[in-house]
Structures are given as C-alpha cells and as structure tokens.
mmCIF file of C-alpha atoms in Angstrom:
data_model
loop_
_atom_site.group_PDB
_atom_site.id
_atom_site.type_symbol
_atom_site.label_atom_id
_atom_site.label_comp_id
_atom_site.label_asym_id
_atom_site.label_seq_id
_atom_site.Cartn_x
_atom_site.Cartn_y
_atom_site.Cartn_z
ATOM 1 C CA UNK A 1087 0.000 0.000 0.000
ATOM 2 C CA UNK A 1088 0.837 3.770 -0.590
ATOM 3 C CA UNK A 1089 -0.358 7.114 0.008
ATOM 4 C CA UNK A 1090 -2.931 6.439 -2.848
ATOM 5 C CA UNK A 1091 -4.228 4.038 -1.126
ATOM 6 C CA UNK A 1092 -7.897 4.604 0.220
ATOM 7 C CA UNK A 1093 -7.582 4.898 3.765
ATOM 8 C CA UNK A 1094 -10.934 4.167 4.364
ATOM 9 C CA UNK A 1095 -10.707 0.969 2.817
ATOM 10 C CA UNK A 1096 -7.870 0.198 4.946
ATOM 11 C CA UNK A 1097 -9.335 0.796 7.776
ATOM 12 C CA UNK A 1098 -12.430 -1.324 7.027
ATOM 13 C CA UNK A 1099 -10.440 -3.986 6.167
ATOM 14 C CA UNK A 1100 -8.070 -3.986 9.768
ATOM 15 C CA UNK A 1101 -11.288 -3.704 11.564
ATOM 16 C CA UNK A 1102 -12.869 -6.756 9.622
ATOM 17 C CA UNK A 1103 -9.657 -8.931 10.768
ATOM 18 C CA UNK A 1104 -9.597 -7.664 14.399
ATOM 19 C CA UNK A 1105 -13.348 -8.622 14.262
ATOM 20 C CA UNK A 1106 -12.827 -11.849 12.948
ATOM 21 C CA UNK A 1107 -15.232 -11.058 10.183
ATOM 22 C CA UNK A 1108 -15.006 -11.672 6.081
ATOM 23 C CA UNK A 1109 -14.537 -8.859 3.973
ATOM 24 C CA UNK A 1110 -14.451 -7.887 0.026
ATOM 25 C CA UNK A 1111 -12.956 -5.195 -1.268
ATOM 26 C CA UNK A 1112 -11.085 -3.461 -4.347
ATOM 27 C CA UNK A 1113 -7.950 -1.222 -2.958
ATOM 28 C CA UNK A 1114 -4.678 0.313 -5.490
ATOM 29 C CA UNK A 1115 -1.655 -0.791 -4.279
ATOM 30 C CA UNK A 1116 1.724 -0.204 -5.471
ATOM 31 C CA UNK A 1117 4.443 -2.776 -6.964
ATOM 32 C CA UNK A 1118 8.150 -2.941 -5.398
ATOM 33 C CA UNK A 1119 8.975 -1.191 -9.122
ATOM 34 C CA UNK A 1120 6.386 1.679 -8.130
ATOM 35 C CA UNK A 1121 3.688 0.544 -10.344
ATOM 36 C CA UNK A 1122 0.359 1.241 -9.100
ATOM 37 C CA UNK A 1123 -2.243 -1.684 -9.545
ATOM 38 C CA UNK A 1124 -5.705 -2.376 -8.158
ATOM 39 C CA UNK A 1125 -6.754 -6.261 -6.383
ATOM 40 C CA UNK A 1126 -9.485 -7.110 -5.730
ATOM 41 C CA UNK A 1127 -9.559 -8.736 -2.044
ATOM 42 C CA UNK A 1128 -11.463 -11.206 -0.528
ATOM 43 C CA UNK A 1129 -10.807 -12.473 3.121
ATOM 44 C CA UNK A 1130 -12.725 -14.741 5.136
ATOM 45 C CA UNK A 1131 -12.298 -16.071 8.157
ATOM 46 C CA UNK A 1132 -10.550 -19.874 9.468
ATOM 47 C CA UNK A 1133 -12.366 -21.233 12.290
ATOM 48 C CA UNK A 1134 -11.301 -24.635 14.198
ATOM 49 C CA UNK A 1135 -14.426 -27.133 15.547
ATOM 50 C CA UNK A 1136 -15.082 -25.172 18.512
ATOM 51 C CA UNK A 1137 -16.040 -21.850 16.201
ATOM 52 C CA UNK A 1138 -12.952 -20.400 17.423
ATOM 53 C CA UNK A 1139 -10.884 -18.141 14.925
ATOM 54 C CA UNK A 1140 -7.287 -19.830 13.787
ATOM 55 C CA UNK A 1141 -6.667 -17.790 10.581
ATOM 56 C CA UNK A 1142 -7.548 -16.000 7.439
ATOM 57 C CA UNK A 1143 -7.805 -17.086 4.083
ATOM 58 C CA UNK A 1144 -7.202 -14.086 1.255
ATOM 59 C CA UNK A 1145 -7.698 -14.477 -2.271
ATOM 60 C CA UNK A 1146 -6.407 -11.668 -4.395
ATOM 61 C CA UNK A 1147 -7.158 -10.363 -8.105
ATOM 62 C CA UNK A 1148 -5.393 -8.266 -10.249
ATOM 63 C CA UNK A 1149 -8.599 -6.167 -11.626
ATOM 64 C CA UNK A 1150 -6.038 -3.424 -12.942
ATOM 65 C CA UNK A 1151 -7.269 -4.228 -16.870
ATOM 66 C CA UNK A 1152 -10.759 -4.136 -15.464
ATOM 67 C CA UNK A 1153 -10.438 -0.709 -13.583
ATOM 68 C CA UNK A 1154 -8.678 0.658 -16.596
ATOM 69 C CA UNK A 1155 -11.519 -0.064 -19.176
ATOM 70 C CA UNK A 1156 -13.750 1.073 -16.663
ATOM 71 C CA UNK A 1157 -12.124 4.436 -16.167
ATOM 72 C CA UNK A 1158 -11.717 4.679 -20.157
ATOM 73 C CA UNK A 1159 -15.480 4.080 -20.685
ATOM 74 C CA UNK A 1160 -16.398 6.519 -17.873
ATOM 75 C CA UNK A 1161 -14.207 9.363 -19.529
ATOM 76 C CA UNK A 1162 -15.449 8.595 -23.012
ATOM 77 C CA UNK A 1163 -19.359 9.283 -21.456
ATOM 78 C CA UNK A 1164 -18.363 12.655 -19.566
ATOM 79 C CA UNK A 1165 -16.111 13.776 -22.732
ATOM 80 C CA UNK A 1166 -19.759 13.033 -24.733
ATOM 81 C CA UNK A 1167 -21.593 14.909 -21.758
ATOM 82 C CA UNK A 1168 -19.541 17.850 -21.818
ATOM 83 C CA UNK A 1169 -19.699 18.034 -25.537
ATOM 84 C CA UNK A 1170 -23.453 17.301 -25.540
ATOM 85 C CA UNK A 1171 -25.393 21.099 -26.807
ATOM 86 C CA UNK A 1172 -28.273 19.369 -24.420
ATOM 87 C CA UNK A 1173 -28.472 20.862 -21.209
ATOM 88 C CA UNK A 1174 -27.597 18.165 -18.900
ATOM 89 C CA UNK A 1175 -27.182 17.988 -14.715
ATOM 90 C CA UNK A 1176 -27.350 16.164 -12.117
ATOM 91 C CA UNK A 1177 -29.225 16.575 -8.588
ATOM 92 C CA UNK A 1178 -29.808 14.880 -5.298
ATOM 93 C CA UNK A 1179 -32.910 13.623 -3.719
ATOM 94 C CA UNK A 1180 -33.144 17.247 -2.171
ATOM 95 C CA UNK A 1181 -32.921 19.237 -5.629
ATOM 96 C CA UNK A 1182 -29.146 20.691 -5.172
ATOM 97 C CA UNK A 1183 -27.088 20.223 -8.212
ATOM 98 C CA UNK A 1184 -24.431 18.153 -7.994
ATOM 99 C CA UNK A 1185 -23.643 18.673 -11.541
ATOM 100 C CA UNK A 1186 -23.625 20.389 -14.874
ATOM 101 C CA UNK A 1187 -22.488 20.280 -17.991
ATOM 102 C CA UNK A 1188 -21.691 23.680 -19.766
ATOM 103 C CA UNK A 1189 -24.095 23.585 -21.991
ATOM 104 C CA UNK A 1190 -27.060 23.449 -18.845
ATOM 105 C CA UNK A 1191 -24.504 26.471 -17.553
ATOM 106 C CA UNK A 1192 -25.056 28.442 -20.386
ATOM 107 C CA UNK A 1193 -28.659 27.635 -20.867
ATOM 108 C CA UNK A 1194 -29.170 29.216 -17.879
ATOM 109 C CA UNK A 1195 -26.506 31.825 -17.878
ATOM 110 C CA UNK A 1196 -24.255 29.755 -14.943
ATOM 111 C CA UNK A 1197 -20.947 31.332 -14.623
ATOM 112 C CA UNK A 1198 -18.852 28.077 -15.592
ATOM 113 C CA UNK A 1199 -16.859 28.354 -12.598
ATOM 114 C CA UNK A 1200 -20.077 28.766 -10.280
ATOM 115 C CA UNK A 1201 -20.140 26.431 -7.283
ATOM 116 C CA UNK A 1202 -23.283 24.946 -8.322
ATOM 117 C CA UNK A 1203 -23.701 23.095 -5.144
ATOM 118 C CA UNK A 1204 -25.705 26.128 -3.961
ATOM 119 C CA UNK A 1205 -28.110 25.901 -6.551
ATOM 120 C CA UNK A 1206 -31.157 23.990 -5.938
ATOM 121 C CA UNK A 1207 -33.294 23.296 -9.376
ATOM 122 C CA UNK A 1208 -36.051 25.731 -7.806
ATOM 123 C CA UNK A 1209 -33.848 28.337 -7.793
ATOM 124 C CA UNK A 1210 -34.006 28.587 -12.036
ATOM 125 C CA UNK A 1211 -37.781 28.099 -11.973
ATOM 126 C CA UNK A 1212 -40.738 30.189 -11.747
ATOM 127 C CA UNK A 1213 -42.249 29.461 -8.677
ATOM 128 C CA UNK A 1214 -45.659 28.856 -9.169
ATOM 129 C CA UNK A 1215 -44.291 26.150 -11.829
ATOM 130 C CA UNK A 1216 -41.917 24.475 -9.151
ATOM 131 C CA UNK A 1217 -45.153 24.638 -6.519
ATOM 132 C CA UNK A 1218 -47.545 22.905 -9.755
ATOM 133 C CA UNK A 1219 -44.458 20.478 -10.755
ATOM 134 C CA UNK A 1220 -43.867 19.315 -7.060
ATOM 135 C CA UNK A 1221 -47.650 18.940 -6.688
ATOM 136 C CA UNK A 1222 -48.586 17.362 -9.864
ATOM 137 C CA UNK A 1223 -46.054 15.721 -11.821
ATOM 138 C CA UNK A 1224 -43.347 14.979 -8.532
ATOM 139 C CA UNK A 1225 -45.896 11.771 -7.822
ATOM 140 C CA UNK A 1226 -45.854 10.740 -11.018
ATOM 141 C CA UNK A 1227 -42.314 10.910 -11.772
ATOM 142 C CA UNK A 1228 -41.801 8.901 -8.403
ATOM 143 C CA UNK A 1229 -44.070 6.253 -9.131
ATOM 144 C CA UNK A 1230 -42.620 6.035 -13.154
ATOM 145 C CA UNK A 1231 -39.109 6.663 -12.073
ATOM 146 C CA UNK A 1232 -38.753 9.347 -15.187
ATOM 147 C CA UNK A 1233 -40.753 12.102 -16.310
ATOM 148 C CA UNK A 1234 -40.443 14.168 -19.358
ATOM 149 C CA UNK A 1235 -42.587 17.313 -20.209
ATOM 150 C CA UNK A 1236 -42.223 20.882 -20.829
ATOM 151 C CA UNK A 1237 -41.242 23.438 -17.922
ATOM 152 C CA UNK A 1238 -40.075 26.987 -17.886
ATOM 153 C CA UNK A 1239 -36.734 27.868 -16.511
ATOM 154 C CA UNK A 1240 -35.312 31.473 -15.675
ATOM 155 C CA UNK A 1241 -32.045 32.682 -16.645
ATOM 156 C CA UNK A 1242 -29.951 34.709 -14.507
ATOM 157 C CA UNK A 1243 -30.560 37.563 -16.347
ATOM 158 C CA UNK A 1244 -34.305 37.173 -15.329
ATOM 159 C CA UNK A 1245 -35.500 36.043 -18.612
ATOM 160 C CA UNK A 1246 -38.136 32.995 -18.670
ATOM 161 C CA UNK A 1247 -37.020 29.787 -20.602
ATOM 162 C CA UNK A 1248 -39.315 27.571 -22.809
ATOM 163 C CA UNK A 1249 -37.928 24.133 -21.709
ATOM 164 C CA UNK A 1250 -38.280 20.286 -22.594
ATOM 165 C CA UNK A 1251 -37.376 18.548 -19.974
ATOM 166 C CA UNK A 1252 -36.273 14.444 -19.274
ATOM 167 C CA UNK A 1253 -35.809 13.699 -15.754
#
C-alpha cells in the first residue's frame, strides 16, 4: 500500500480482521517497481471445531485491466456529456445540483466556474411552476421513475425559458 491508497478501505479492512469477520474489497496498491495496480480482495475467516478463529484465508485479483476499461469508458461518457449542446445535470434527492455540464450552464446563464452546489433546481424556476411540478407531476415521476414534459426555466438575467425537460 501507498499514500494512494484509500484509507478508508484500509481501515475497514483492519477492523474486519480484528473482528474476525469476512470482507471484500477493491484497494490500489503499489508494486516494489512503483507501479500502481488495483486487487481485488477477498478475506474470510478460518475457524477450528469449537467456532474459534485460527486464521484468514485471502484471495487476491489483479482487476487493474478491469479498472482501466472502466475508467476509459467513464471518460469517453463525460467527454460526450460535456460536448453534448443538451443541457444536462445532475441533482440529489433534495434538488441541489451536484452537476452540470456547460451547456445546462449556459442555458441558464451559470458562470462556468459557479459552485453549483448552492443551486437547488427551484432556484431557475418560476415558482408557481416548481409549486404545480412538485404537486402534480413529482408523484408521477416517483411512481414512473422518469418524467419528461415541458417546464419553464429562468435565466440569470431574469428572462423565462421555454424548456423540454427528461428527468
């Protein structure tokens, strides 16, 4: 292990073996040459007759390959994201964006280098059409788990936006 390594992870994994407990897990580690690599663990506990813990048993992986492709696809989907003219973002359960891509930011007039994490998707809509979406269509996107439809949006420069919207 390294300072790369996820801490976290380590520490999940010590407490596991100090509980006598199995535990799976994917951590980077780092060759005697320096090389960074990614296992994937999994250690289970060696009892005797009596239930008694004697040992552990680890199997290890080398999912480096399979965390590379992974990463590769993952960069190829933002890169088409980003690129995308669609407004696209992301929110939580509560409304707060998590994320945008530039083209949402423009849409809406976002300075690119906004913190967007103070933004809740309320914030760039008329009222009264937030108050009629959560009322009406919030149920029915629950129940469906999507929703698509036409809302209006406002852009920072106060100006109301004819929008279609997939959610």
């Amino acid at each position: 292990q390294f300072d790369g390594t996820d801490p976290e992870t380590v520490a999940r994994i010590s407490t596991a073996l100090r509980n006598g407990e199995p535990v799976r897990t994917e951590i980077l580690n780092r060759s005697r040459s320096g090389e960074a690599y990614w296992i994937s663990k999994d250690i289970q506990p060696l009892h005797d007759p009596q239930g008694e813990l004697e040992g552990f048993v680890a199997v290890q992986t080398d999912i480096t390959a399979l965390k590379n492709s992974h990463q590769k696809a993952l960069q190829l989907r933002i890169a088409a994201i980003e690129a995308s003219i669609d407004g696209i973002a992301i929110s939580d359960r509560s409304g707060q964006y998590i994320y945008m891509n530039a083209a949402h930011r423009e849409m809406f007039g976002i300075d690119p280098n906004a913190e967007i994490q103070t933004i809740r998707w309320t914030d760039i809509t008329p009222a009264d059409v937030a108050a009629n979406f959560i009322e009406q269509e919030w149920p029915r996107m629950e129940a469906d788990r999507r929703w698509r439809g036409k809302l209006k949006g406002i852009h920072r420069d106060g100006s109301i936006l004819d929008l279609d919207v997939s959610l």
